[in-house]
Coordinates of C-alpha atoms in Angstrom, one line a residue:
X26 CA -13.0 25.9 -8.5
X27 CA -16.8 26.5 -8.0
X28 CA -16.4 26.4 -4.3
X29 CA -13.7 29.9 -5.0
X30 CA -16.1 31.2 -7.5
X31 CA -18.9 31.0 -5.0
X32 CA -16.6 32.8 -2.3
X33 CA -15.7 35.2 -5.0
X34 CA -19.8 36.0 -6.0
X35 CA -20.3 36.3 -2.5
X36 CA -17.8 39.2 -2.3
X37 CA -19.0 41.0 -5.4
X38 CA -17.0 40.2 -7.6
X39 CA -19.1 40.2 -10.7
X40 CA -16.9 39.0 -13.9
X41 CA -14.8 35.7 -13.7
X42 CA -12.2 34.4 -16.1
X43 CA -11.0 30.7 -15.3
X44 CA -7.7 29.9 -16.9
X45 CA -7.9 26.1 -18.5
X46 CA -5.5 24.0 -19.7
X47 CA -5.2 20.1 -19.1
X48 CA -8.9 18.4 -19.0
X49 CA -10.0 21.8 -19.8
X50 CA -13.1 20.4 -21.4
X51 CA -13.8 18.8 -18.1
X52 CA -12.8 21.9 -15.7
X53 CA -15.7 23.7 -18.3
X54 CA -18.3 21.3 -18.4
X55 CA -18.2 21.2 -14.2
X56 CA -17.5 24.7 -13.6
X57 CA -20.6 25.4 -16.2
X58 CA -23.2 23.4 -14.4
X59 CA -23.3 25.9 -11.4
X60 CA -22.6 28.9 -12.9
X61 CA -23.1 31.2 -16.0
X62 CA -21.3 33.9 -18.0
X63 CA -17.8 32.8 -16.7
X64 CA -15.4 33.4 -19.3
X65 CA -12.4 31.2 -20.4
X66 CA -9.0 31.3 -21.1
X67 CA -7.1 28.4 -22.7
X68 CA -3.7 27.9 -21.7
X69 CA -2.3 25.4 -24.2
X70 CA 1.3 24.6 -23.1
X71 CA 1.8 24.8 -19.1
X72 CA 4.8 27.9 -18.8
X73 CA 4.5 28.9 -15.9
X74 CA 2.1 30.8 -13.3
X75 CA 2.6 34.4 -15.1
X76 CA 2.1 32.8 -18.1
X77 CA -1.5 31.9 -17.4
X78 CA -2.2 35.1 -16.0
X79 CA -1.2 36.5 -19.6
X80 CA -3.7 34.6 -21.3
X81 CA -6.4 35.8 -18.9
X82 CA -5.2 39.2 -19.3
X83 CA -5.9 38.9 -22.9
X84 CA -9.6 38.1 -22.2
X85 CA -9.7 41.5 -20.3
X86 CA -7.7 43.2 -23.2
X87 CA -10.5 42.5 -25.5
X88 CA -13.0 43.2 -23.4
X89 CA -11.4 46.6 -23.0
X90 CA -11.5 46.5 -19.5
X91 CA -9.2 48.8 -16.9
X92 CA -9.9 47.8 -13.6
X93 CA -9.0 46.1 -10.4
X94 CA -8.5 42.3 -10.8
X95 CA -8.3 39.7 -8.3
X96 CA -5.9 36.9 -9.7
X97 CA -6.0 33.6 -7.6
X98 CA -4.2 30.4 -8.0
X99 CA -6.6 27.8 -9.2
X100 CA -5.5 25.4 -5.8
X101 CA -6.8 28.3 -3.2
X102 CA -9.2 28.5 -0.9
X103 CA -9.7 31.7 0.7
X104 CA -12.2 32.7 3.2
X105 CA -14.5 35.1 2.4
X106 CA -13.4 37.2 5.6
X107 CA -9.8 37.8 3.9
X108 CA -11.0 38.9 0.9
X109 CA -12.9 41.9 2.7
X110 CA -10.1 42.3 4.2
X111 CA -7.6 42.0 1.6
X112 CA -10.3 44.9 -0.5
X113 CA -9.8 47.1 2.4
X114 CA -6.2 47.4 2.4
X115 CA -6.4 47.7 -1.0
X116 CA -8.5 50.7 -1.4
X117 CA -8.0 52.3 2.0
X118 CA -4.0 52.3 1.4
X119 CA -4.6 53.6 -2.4
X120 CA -2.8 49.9 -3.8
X121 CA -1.2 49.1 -7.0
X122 CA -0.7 45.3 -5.7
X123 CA -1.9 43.7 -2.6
X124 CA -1.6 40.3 -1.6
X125 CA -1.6 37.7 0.9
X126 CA 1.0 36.2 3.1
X127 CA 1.6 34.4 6.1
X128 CA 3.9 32.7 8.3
X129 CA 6.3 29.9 6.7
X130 CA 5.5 26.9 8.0
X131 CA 7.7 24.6 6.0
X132 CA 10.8 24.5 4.3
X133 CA 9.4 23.8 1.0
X134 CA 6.6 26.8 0.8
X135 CA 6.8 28.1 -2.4
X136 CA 7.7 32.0 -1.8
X137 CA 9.6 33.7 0.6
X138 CA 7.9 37.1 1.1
X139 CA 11.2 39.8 2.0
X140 CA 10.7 42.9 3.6
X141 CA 12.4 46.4 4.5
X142 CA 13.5 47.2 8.1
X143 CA 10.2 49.5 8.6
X144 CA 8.4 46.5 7.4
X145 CA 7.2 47.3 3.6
X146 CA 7.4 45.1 0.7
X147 CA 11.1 43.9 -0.2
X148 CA 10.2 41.6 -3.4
X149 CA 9.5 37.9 -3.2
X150 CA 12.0 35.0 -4.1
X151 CA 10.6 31.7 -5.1
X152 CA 12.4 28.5 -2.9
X153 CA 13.9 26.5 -6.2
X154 CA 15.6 29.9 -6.7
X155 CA 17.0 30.1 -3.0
X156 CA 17.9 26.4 -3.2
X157 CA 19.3 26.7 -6.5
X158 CA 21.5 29.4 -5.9
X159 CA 22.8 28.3 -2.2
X160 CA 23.9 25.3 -4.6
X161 CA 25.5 27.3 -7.3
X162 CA 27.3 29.7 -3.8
X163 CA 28.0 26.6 -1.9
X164 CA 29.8 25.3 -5.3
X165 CA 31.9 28.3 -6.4
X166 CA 33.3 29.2 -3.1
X167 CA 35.0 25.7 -2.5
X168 CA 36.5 26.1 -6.2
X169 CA 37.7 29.5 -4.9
X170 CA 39.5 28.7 -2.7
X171 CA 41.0 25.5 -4.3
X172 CA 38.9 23.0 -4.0
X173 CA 36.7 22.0 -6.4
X174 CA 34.3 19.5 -5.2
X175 CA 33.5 16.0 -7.4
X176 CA 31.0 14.5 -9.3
X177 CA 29.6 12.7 -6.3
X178 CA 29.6 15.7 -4.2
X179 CA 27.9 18.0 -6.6
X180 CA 25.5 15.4 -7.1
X181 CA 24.7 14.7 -3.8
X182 CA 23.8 18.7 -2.9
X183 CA 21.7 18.8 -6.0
X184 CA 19.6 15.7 -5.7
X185 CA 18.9 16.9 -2.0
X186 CA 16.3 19.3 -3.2
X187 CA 16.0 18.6 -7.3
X188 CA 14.3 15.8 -8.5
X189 CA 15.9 14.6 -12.3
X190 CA 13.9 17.0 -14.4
X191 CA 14.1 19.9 -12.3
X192 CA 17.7 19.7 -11.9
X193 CA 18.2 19.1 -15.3
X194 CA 16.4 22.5 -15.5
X195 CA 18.0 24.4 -12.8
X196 CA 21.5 23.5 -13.4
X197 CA 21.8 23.0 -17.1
X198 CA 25.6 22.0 -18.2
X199 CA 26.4 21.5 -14.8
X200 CA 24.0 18.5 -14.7
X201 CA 24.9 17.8 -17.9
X202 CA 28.5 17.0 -17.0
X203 CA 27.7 15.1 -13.4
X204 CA 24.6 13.3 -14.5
X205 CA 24.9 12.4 -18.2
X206 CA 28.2 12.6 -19.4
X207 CA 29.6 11.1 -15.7
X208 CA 32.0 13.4 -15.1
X209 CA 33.7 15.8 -12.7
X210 CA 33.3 19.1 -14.0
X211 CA 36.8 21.3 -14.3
X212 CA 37.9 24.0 -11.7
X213 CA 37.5 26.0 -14.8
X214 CA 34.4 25.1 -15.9
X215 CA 32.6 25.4 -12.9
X216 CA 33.8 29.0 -12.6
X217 CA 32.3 29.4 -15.7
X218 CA 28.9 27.7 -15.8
X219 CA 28.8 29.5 -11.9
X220 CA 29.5 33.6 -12.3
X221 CA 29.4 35.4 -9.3
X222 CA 26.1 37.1 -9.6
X223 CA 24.6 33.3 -9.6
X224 CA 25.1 33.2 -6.1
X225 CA 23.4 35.8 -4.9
X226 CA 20.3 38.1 -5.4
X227 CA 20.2 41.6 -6.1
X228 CA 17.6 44.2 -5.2
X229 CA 17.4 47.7 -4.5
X230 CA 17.4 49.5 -1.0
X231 CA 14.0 52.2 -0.2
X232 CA 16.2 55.1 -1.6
X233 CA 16.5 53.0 -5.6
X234 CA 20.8 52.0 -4.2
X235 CA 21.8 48.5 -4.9
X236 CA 21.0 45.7 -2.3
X237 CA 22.6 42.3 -2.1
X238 CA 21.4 39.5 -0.4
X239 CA 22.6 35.9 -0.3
X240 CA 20.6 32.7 -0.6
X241 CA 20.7 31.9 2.8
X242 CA 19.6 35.0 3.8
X243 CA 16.7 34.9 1.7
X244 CA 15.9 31.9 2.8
X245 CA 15.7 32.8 6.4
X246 CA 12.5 35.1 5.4
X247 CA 9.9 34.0 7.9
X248 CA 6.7 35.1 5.7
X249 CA 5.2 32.9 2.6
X250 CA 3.7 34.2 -0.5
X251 CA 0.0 32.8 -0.2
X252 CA -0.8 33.1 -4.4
X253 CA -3.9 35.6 -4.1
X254 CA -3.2 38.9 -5.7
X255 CA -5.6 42.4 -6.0
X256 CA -3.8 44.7 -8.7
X257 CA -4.8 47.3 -11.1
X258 CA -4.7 46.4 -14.3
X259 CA -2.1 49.1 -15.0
X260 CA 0.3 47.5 -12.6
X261 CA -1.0 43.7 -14.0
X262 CA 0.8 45.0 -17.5
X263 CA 3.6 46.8 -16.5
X264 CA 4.7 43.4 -14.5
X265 CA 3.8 41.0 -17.5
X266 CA 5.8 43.2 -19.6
X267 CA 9.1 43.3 -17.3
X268 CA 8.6 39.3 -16.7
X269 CA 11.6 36.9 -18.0
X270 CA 12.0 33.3 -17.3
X271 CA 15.9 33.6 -16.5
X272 CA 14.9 31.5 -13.1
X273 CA 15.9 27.9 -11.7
X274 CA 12.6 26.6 -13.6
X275 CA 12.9 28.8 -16.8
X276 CA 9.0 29.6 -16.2
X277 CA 7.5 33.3 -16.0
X278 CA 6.3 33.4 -12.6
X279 CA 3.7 35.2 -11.4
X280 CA 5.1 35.8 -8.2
X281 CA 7.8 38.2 -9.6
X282 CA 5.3 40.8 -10.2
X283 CA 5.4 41.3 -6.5
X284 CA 9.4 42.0 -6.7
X285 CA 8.4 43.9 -10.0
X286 CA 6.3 46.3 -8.8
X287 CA 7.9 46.6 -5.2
X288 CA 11.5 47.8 -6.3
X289 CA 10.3 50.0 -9.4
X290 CA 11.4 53.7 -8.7
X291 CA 11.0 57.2 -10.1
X292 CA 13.7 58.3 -8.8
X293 CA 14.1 57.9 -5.5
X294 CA 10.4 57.1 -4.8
X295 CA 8.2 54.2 -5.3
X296 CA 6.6 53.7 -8.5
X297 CA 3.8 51.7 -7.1
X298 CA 2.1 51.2 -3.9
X299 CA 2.4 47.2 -2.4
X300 CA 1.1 45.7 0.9
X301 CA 1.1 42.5 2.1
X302 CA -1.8 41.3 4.2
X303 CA -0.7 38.9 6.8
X304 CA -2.8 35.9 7.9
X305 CA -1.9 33.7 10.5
X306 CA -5.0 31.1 10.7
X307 CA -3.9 28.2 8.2
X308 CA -7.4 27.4 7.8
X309 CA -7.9 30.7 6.3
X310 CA -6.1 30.5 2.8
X311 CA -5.9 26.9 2.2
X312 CA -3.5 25.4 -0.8
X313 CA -3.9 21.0 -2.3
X314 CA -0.9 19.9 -4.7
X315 CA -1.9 16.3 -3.5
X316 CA -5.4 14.0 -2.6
X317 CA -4.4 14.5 1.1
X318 CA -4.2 18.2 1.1
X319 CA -7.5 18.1 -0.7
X320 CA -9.1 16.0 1.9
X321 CA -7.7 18.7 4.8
X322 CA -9.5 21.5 2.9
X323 CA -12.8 19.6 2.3
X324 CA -12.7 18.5 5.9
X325 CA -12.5 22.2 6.9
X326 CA -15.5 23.0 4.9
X327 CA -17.5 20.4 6.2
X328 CA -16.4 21.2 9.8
X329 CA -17.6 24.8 9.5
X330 CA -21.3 23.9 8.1
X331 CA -21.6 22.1 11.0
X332 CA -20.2 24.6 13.5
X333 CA -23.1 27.0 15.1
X334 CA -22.4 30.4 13.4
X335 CA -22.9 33.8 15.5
X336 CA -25.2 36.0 14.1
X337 CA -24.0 39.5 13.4
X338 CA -26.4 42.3 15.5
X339 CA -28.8 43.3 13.4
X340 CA -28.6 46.7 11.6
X341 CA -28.3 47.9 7.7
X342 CA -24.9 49.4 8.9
X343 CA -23.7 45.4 9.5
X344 CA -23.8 43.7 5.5
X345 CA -21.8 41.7 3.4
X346 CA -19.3 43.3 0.3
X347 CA -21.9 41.6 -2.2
X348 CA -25.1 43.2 0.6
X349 CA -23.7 46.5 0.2
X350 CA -23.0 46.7 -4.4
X351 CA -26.8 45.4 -4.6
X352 CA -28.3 48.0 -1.6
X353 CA -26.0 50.9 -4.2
X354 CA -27.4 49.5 -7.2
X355 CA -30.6 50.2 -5.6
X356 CA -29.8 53.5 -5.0
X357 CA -29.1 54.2 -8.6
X358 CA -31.6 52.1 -9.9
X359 CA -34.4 53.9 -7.3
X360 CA -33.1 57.4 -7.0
X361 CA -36.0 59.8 -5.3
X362 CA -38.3 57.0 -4.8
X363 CA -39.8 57.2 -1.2
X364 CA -39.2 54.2 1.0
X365 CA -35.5 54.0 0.5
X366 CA -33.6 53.3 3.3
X367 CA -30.3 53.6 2.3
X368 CA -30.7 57.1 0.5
X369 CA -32.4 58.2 3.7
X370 CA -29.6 57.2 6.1
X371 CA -26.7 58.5 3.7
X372 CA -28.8 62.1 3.5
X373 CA -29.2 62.0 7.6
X374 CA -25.5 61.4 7.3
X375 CA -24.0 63.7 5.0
X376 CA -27.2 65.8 4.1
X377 CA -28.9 65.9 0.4
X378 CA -26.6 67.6 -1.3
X379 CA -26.5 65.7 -4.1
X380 CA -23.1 66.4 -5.2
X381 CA -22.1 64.8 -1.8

């Protein structure tokens, strides 16, 4: 966490809130040693992504705040580079949402990122969701056609993916039956406990029509969400508000605000602006769920202190995002005040018209 917030300052971002929850005195006391006037948000039971993001979006709520926020997952590591890049897109393309992606790289990444034909943002499906409901189709269309499959069978496709407690989760009676009770579910039952619009996923086309698309082909989506989202604060409400938890992990996640905002319409328009920013480098936004993952991400960052950086040519034109808020806060701090390069260039630029 104080290695992102560093890479955050750097970028100039200038107000923090860090979402805590288990060993959050801990995450505090660490995060407090190396740097000040963060602000924290306590999550006390562990809901889901989107529901952490609500309690920072409380903080920002009181502090009556209607800006642009940068929400990223607390495992991330994003270089800086990314970030400029990621602001770009935002504010060049006039963005509601923009996020990362990049190429899926194994079956079990998280997201799968869906787009249009012309190559704009679909929505995002998480993969317990995909696996889940190519389960749930797989299921229901051999009890179609007569042939209901047993205990051991439904077991078997579920425990391929689902540990105990997810499936538990995901799967409700229908684990109930195979897993507790011992028992091969009726033809009936299973017809019941599997309707048909649990086998599919439903979205809408560019014009606001009704698109279907099955789990497999979901699953086939070649892009990965990457967890690191620029949104307006607007946009950040609307989602949170639209949110449900009817999912094969009954959490809120985060992640649907990208389906959210992407398939709201005002008639046949958009009702918000989303891009996806695709990165290809792995080393570039970097994820740990696990002590080996970890030790990937810190051998990366010891790699590069070693590595011989280029310098950039010299030249006030060349600066960093955090170079270029404190040569502006100059500016306003300074005004007329001879010697100020910046004010100089800017009225060699665009003259000294000061309405310019």
């Amino acid at each position: 966490i104080n290695r992102a917030l560093d890479v955050y300052k750097a970028c100039g971002i200038p107000q923090h809130i860090v979402v805590v929850g288990a060993m959050a005195g801990q995450v505090i006391e660490t995060v407090g040693r190396e740097h000040e006037g963060i602000l924290y948000a306590y999550q006390a039971e562990q809901l889901g992504t989107a529901h952490a993001a609500r309690q920072g979006a409380r903080v920002l709520e009181a502090l009556g705040a209607e800006q642009d926020v940068l929400i990223v997952a607390g495992d991330r590591v994003v270089e800086p580079t990314i970030l400029e890049q990621l602001f770009d897109l935002y504010y060049s393309q006039q963005c509601d949402l923009a996020f990362l992606v990049g190429p899926k790289r194994r079956r079990s990444d998280p997201g799968r990122v869906l787009l249009y034909p012309d190559g704009s943002v679909l929505g995002n499906v998480e993969v317990w969701d995909v696996w889940q409901r190519q389960i749930f189709r797989t299921i229901r269309a051999a009890t179609t056609q007569g042939q209901p499959p047993s205990r051991d069978d439904i077991l078997a496709l579920i425990r391929e993916d689902f540990s105990e407690r997810k499936a538990a989760v995901a799967f409700g009676k229908l684990w109930q039956a195979v897993a507790v009770e011992g028992r091969s579910p009726t033809a009936r039952e299973l017809l019941d406990w599997i309707p048909p619009e649990k086998t599919t996923f439903a979205f809408v086309d560019q014009c606001g029509a009704p698109l279907e698309l099955l789990p497999g082909e979901v699953d086939q989506a070649d892009l990965a969400n990457f967890s690191t989202y620029l949104v307006k604060t607007s946009a950040l409400r609307y989602a949170l508000n639209h949110l449900n938890r009817d999912n094969a992990q009954r959490e809120e996640y985060l992640s649907d605000m990208i389906t959210l905002l992407a398939q709201a319409h005002e008639g046949d328009k958009p009702r918000f602006q989303v891009q996806a920013l695709r990165v290809d480098n792995p080393n570039y936004v970097m994820a740990f769920n696990d002590p080996a993952e970890l030790l990937e991400i810190e051998a990366y960052v010891q790699s590069k202190r070693q590595r011989t950086m280029h310098e950039l040519p010299s030249g006030p034109a060349l600066r960093t995002i955090a170079q270029w808020r404190q040569a502006f806060d100059r500016l306003l701090t300074q005004g007329h005040s001879t010697g100020n390069t910046l004010r100089d260039e800017l009225i060699n630029l665009y003259s000294a018209d000061e309405e310019l």
